[in-house]
Coordinates of N, CA and C in Angstrom, one line a residue:
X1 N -113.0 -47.3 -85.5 CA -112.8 -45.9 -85.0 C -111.5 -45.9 -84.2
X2 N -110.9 -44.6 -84.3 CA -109.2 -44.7 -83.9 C -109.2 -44.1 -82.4
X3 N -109.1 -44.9 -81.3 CA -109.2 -44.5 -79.8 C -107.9 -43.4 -79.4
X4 N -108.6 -42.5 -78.6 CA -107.4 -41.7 -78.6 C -106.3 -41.6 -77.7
X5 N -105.2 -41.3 -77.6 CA -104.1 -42.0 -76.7 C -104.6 -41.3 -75.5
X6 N -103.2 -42.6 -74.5 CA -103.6 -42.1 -73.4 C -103.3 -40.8 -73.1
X7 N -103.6 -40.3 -71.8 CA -102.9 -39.0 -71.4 C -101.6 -39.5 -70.8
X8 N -101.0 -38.0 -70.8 CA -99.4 -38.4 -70.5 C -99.0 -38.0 -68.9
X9 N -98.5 -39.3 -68.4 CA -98.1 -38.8 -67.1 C -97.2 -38.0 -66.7
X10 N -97.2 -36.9 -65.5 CA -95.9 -36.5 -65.6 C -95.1 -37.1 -65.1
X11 N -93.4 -36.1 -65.5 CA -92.5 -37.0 -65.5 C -91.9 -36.6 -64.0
X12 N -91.5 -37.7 -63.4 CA -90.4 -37.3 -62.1 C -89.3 -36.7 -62.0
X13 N -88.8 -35.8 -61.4 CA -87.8 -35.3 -61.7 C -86.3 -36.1 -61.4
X14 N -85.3 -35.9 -62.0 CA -84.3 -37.4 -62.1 C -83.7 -36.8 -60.4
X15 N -83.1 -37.6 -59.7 CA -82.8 -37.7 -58.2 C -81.3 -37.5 -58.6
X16 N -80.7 -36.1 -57.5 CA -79.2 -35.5 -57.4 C -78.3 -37.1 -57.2
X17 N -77.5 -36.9 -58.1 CA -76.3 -38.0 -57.9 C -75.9 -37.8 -56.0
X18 N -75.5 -39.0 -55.7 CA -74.7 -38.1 -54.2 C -73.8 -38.0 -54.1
X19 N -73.4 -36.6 -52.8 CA -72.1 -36.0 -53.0 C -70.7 -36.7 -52.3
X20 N -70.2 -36.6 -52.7 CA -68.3 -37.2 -52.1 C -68.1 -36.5 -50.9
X21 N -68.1 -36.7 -49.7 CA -67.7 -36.0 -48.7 C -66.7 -35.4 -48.5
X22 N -65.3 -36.0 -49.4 CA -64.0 -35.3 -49.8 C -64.0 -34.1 -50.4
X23 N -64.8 -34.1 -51.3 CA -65.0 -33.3 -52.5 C -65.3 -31.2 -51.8
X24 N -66.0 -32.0 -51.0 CA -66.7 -30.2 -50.2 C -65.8 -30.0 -49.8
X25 N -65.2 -28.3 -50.0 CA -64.2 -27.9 -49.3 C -65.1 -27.2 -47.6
X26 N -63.8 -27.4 -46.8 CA -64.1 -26.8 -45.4 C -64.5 -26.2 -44.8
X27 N -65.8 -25.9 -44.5 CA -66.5 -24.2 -44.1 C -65.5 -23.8 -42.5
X28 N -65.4 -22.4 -42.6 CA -64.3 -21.9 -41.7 C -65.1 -21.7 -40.6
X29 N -64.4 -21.9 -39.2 CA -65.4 -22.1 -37.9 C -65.7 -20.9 -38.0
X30 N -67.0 -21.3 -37.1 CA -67.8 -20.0 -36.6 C -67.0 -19.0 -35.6
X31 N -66.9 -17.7 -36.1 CA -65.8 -16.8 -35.2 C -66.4 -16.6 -33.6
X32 N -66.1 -16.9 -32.8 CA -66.4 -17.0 -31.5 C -66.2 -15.7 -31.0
X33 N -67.3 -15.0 -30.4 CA -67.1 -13.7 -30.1 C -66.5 -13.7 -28.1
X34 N -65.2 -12.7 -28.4 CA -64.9 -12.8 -26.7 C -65.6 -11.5 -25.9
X35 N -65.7 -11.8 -24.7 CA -66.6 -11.0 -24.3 C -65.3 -9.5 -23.4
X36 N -65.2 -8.7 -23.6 CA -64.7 -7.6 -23.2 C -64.2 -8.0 -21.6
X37 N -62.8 -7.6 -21.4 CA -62.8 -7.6 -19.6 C -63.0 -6.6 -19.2
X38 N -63.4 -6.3 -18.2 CA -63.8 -5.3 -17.1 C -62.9 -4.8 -16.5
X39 N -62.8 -3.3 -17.1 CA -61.6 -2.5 -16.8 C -61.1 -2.6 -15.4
X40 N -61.6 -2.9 -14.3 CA -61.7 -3.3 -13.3 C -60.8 -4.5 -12.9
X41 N -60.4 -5.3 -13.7 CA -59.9 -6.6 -13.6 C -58.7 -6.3 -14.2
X42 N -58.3 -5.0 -15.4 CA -57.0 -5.5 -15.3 C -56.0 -4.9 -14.4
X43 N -55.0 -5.2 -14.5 CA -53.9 -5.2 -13.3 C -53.3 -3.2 -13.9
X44 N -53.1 -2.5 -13.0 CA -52.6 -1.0 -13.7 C -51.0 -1.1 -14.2
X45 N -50.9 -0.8 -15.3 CA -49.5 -1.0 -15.9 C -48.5 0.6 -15.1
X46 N -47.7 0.0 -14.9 CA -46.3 0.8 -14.2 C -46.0 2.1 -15.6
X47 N -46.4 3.3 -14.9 CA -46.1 4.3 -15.7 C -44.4 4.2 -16.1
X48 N -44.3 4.0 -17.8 CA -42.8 4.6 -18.4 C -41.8 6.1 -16.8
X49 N -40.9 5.2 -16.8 CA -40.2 6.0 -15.7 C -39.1 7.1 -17.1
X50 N -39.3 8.4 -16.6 CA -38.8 9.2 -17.0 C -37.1 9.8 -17.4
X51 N -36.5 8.7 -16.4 CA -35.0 8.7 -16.2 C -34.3 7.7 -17.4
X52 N -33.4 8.2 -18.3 CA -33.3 7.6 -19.4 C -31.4 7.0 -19.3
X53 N -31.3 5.6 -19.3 CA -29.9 5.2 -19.1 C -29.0 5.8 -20.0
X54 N -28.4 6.4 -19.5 CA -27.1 7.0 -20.4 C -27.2 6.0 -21.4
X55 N -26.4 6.2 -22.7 CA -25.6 5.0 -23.1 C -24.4 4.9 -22.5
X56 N -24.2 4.0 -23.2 CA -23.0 3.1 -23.1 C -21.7 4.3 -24.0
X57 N -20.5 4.7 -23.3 CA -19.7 5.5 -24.2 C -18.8 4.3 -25.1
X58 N -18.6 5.1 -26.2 CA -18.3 4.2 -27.5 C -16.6 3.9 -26.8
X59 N -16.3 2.7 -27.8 CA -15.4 1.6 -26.9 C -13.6 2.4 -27.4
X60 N -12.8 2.8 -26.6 CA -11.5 3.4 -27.2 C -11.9 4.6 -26.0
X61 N -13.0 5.1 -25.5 CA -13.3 6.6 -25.0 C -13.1 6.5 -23.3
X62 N -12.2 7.2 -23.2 CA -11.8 7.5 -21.8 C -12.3 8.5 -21.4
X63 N -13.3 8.6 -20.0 CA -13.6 9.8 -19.2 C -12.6 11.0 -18.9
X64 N -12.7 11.7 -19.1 CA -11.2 12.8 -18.5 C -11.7 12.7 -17.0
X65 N -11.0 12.9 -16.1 CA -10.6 13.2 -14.7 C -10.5 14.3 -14.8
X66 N -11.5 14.9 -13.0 CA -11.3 16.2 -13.0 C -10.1 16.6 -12.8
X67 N -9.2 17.8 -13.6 CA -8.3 18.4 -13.0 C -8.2 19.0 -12.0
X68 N -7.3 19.1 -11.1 CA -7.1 19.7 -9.9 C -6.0 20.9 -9.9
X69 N -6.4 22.2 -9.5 CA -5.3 23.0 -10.0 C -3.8 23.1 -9.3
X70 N -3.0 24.2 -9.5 CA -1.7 23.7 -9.6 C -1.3 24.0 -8.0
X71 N -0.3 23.4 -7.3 CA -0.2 23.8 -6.4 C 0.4 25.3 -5.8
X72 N -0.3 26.2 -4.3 CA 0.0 27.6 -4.7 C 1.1 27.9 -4.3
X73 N 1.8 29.0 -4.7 CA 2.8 29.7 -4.5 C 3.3 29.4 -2.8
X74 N 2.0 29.6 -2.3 CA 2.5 30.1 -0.9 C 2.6 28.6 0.1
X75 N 2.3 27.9 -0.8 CA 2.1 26.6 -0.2 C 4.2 25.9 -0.5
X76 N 4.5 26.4 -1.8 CA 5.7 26.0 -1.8 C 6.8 26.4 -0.8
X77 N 6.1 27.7 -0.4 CA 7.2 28.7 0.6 C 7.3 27.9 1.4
X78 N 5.7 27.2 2.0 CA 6.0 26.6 3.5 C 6.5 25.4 3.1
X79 N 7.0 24.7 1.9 CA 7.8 23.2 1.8 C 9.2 24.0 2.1
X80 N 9.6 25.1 1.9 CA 11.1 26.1 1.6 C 11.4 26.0 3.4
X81 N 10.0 26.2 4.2 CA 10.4 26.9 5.4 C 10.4 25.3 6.0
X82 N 9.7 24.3 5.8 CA 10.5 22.7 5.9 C 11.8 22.4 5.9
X83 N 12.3 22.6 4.5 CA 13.5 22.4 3.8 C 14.4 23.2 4.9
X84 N 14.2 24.8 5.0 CA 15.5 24.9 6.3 C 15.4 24.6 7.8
X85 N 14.2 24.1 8.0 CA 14.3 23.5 9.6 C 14.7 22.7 9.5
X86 N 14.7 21.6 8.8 CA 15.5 20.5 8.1 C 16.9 20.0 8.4
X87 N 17.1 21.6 7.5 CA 18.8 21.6 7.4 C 19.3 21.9 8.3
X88 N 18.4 22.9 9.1 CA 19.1 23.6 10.8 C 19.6 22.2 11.9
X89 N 17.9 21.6 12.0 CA 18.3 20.5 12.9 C 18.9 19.4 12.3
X90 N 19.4 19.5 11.2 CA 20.1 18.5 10.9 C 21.3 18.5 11.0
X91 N 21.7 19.8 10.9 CA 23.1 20.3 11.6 C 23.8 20.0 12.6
X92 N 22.3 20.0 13.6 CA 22.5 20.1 14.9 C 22.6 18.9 15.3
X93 N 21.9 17.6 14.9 CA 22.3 16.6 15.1 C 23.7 15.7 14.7
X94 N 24.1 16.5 13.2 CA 25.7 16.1 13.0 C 26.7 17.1 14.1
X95 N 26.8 17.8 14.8 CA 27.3 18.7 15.7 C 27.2 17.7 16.9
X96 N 26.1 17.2 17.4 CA 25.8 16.0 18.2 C 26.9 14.8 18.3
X97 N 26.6 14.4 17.2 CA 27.4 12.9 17.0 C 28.7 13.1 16.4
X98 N 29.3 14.5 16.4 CA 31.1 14.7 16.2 C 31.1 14.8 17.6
X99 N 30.4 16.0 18.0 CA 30.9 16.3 19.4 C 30.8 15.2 20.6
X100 N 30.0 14.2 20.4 CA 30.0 13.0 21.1 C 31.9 12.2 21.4
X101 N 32.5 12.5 20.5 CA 34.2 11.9 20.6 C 34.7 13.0 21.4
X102 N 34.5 14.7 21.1 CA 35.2 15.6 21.8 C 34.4 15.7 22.9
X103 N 33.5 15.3 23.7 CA 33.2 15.3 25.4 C 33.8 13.9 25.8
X104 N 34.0 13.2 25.3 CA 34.0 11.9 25.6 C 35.7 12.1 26.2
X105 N 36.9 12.5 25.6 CA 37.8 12.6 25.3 C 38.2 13.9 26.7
X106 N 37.4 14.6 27.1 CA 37.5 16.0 28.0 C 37.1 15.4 29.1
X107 N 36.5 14.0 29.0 CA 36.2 13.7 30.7 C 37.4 12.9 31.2
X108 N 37.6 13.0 33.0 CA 38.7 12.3 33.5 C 37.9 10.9 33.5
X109 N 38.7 10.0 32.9 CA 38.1 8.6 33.3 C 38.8 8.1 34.4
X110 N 39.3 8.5 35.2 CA 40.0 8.1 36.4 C 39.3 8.5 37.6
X111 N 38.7 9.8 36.9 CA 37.7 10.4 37.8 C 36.0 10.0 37.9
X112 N 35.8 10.4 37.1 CA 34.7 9.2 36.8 C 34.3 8.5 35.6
X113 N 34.7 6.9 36.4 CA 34.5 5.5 35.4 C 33.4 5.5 35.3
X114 N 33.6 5.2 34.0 CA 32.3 5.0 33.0 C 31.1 5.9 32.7
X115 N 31.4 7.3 32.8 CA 30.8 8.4 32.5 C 31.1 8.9 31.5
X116 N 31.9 8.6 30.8 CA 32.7 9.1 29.6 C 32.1 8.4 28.7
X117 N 32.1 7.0 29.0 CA 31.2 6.4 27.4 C 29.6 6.6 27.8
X118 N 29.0 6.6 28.8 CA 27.8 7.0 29.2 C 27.5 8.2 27.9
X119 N 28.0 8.9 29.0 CA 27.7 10.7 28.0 C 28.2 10.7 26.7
X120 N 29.2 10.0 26.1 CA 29.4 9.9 24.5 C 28.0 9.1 24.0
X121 N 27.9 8.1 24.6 CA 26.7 7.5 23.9 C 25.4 7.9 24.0
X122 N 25.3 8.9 25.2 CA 23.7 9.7 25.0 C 24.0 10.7 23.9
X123 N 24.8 11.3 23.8 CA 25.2 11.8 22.6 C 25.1 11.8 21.1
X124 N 25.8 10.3 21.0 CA 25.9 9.8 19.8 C 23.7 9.7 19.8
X125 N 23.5 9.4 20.7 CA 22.0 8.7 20.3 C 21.0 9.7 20.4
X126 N 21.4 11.1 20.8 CA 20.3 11.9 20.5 C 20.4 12.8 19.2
X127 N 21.9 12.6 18.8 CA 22.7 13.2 17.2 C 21.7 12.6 16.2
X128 N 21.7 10.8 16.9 CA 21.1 10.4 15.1 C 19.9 10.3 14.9
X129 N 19.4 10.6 16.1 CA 17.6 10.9 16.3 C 17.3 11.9 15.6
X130 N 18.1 12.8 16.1 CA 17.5 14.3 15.4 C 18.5 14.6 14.2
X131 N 19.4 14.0 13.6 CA 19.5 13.8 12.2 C 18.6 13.1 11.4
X132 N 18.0 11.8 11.6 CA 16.8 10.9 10.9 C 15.6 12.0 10.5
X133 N 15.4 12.7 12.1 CA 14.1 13.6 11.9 C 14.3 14.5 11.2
X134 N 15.4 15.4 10.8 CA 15.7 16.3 10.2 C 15.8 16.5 8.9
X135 N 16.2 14.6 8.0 CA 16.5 14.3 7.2 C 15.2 14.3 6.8
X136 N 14.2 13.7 7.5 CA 12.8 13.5 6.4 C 12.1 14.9 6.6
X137 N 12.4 15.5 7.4 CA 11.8 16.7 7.3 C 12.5 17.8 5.8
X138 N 13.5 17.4 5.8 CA 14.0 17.9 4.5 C 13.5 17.6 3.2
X139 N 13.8 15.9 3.4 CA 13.0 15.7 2.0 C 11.6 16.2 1.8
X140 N 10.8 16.2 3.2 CA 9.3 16.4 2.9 C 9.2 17.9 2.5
X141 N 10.1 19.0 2.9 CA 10.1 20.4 2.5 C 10.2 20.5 1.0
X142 N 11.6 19.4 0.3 CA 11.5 19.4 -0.8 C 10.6 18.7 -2.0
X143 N 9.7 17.9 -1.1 CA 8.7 17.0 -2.1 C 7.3 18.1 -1.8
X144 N 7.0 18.7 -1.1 CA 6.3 19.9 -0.8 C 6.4 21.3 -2.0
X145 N 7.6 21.2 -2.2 CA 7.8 22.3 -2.9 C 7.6 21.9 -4.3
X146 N 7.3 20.6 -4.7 CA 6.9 19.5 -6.5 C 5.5 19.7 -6.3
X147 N 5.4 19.8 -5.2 CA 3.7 19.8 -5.2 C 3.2 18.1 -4.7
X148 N 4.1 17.6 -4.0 CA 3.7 15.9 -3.5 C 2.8 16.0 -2.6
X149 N 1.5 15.4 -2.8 CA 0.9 14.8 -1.8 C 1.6 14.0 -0.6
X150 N 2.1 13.3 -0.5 CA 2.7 12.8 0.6 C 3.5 13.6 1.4
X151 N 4.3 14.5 0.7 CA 5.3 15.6 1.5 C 3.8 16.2 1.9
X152 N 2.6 16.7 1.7 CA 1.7 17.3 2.5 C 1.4 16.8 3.7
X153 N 1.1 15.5 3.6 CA 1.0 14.9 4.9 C 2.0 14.7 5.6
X154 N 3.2 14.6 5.3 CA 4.4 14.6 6.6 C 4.4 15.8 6.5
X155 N 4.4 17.2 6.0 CA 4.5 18.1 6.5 C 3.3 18.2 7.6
X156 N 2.1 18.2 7.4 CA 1.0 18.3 8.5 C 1.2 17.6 9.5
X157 N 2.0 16.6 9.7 CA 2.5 16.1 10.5 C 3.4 16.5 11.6
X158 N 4.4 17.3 10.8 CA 5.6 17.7 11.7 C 5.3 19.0 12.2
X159 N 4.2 19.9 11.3 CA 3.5 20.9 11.6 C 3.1 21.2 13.2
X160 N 1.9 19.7 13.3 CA 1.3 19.7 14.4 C 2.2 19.3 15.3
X161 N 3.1 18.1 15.7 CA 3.7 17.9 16.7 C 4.9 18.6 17.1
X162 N 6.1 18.7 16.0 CA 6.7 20.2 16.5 C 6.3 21.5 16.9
X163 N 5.1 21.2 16.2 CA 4.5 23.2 16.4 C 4.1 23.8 17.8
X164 N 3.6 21.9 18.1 CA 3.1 21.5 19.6 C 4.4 22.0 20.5
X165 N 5.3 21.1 20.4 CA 6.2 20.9 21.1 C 7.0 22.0 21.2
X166 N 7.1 23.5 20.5 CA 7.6 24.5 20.6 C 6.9 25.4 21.3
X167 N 5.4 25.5 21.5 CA 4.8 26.2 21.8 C 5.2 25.5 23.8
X168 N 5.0 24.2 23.9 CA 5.2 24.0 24.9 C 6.5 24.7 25.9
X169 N 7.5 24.4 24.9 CA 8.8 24.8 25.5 C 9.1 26.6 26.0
X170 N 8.2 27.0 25.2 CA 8.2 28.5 25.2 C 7.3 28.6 26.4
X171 N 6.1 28.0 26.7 CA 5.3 28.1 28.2 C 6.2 27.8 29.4
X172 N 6.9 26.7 29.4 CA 7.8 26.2 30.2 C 9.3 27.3 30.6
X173 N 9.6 27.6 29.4 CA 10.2 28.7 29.3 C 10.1 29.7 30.4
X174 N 9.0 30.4 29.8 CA 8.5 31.7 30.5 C 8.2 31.2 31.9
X175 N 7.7 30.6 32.2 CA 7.7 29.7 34.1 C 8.8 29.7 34.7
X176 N 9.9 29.2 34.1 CA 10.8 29.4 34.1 C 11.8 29.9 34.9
X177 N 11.9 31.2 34.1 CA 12.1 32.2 34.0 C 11.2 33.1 35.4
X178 N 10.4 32.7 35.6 CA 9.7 34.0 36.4 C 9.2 33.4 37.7
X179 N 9.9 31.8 37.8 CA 10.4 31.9 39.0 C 11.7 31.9 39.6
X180 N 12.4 31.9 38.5 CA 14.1 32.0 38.9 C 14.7 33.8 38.8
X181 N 13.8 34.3 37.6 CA 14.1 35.6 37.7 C 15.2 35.4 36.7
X182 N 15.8 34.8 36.0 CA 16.8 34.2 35.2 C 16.2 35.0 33.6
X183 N 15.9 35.8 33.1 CA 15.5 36.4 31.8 C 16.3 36.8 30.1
X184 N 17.8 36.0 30.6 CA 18.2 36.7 29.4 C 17.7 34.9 28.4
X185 N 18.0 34.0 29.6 CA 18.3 32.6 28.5 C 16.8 32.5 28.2
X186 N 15.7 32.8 28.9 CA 14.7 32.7 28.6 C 14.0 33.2 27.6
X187 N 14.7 34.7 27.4 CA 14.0 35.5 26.4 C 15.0 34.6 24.9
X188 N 16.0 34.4 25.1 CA 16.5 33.5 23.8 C 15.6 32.4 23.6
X189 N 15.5 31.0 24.6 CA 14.9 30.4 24.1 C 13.3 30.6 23.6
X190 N 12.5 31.9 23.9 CA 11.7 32.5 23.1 C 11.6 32.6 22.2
X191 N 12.7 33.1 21.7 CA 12.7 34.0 20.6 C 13.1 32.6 19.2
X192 N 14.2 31.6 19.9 CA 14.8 30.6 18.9 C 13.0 29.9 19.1
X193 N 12.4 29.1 19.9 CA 11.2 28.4 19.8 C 10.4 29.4 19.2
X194 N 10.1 30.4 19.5 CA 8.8 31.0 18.7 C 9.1 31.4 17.1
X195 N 10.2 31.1 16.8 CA 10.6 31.4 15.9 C 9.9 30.2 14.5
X196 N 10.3 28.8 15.2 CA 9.7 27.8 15.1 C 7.9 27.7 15.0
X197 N 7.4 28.2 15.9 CA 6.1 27.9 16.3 C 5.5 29.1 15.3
X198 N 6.0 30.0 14.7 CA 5.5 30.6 13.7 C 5.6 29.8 12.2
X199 N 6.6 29.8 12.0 CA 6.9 28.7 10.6 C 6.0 27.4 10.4
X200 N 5.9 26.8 12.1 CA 5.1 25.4 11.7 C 3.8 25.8 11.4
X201 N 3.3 27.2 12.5 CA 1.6 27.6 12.1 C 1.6 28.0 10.9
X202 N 2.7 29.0 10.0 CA 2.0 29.1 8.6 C 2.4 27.9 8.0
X203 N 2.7 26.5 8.1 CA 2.7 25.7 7.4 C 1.7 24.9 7.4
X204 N 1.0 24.6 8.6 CA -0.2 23.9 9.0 C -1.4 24.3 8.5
X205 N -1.1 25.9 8.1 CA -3.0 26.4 7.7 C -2.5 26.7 6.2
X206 N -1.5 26.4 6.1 CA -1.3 26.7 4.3 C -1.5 25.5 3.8
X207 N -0.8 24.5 4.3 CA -1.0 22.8 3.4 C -2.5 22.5 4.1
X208 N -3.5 23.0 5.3 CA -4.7 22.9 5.3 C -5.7 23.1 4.0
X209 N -5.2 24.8 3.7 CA -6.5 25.2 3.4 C -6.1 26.1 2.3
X210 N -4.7 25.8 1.9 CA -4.2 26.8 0.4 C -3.1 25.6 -0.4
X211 N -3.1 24.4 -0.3 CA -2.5 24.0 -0.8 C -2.6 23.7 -2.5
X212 N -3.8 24.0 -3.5 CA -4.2 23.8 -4.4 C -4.7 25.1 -4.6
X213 N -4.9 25.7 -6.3 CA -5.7 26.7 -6.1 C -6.7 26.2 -7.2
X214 N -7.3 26.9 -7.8 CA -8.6 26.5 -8.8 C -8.2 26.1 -10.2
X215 N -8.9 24.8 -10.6 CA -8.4 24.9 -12.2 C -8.6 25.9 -13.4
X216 N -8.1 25.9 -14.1 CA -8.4 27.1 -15.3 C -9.0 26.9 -16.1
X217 N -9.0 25.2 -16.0 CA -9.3 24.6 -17.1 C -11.0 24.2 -17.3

């Protein structure tokens, strides 16, 4: 009689080959969460300032300069009224130093030595004083009348100290005068000094305060 087979065992399942550790590609780290800072902690940022730097002007470009307007009429008058005090005392100083030979020449030098060249030489030396002065007072009348800055300032110059010095002589004058009772030479040198002391005052408040007038431009 034919025995019947055995029973069948089960089968085991076959075991994973193992893996290459090269072979796995790289798992990407775990993202690390950051924790928020506390508005508190950060530092306050400097508000954007409002004032915006010019540029820079492109390269060849020149600023114009303000213009200054032209110099005024009335300001040239007073370089005109320079120009003939100028020429007056400059007269008077070449009148000085000719006439320095004709006093020289009129005194007795027998009579008195050495007064003759004395008084030619105060002469000659107060001629070329007040020719020098008279000469730049000229040019400054005529660099005044171009419109020169510099002729403003010697004019402001000669303004104040002659204008000074005329006004003085006319005080001294009048004293004078009223205690000598002497009034005709007085009232001349009046009239020749204040004559002056007018011219230097409109010259002083004109090259002050009218020497330029407005641009047009």
């Amino acid at each position: 009689m034919d025995q019947p087979p055995p029973p069948e065992t089960p089968s085991q399942p076959a075991s994973a080959p193992p893996v290459d550790p090269s072979s796995v590609p790289p798992q990407p780290a775990p993202a690390v969460w950051a924790q928020p800072v506390p508005p508190s902690t950060v530092p306050p940022q400097p508000a954007p300032s409002a004032w915006a730097q010019p540029a820079p002007a492109p390269p060849g470009w020149v600023m114009p300069a303000a213009q200054a307007g032209p110099v005024r009429g009335i300001a040239r008058i007073g370089g005109l009224f320079l120009a003939l005090i100028g020429i007056f005392w400059g007269l008077v100083g070449l009148a000085l130093v000719v006439g320095a030979a004709v006093v020289k020449s009129y005194l007795d030098v027998s009579t008195l030595p050495g007064y003759a060249d004395l008084a030619g030489g105060a002469l000659v030396t107060i001629g070329i004083i007040v020719l020098v002065f008279s000469i730049v007072e000229l040019l400054t009348g005529i660099g005044a009348m171009f419109g020169k800055s510099w002729a403003r300032a010697l004019g402001l110059l000669y303004a104040l100290v002659f204008g000074a010095f005329s006004l003085v002589v006319i005080l001294q004058g009048n004293r004078i005068a009223a205690g000598t009772g002497e009034t005709a030479g007085s009232a001349g040198a009046v009239l020749f000094f204040g004559a002056h002391l007018v011219l230097y005052t409109y010259v002083l408040i004109v090259f002050l305060f009218g020497w330029r007038g407005r641009s047009t431009a």
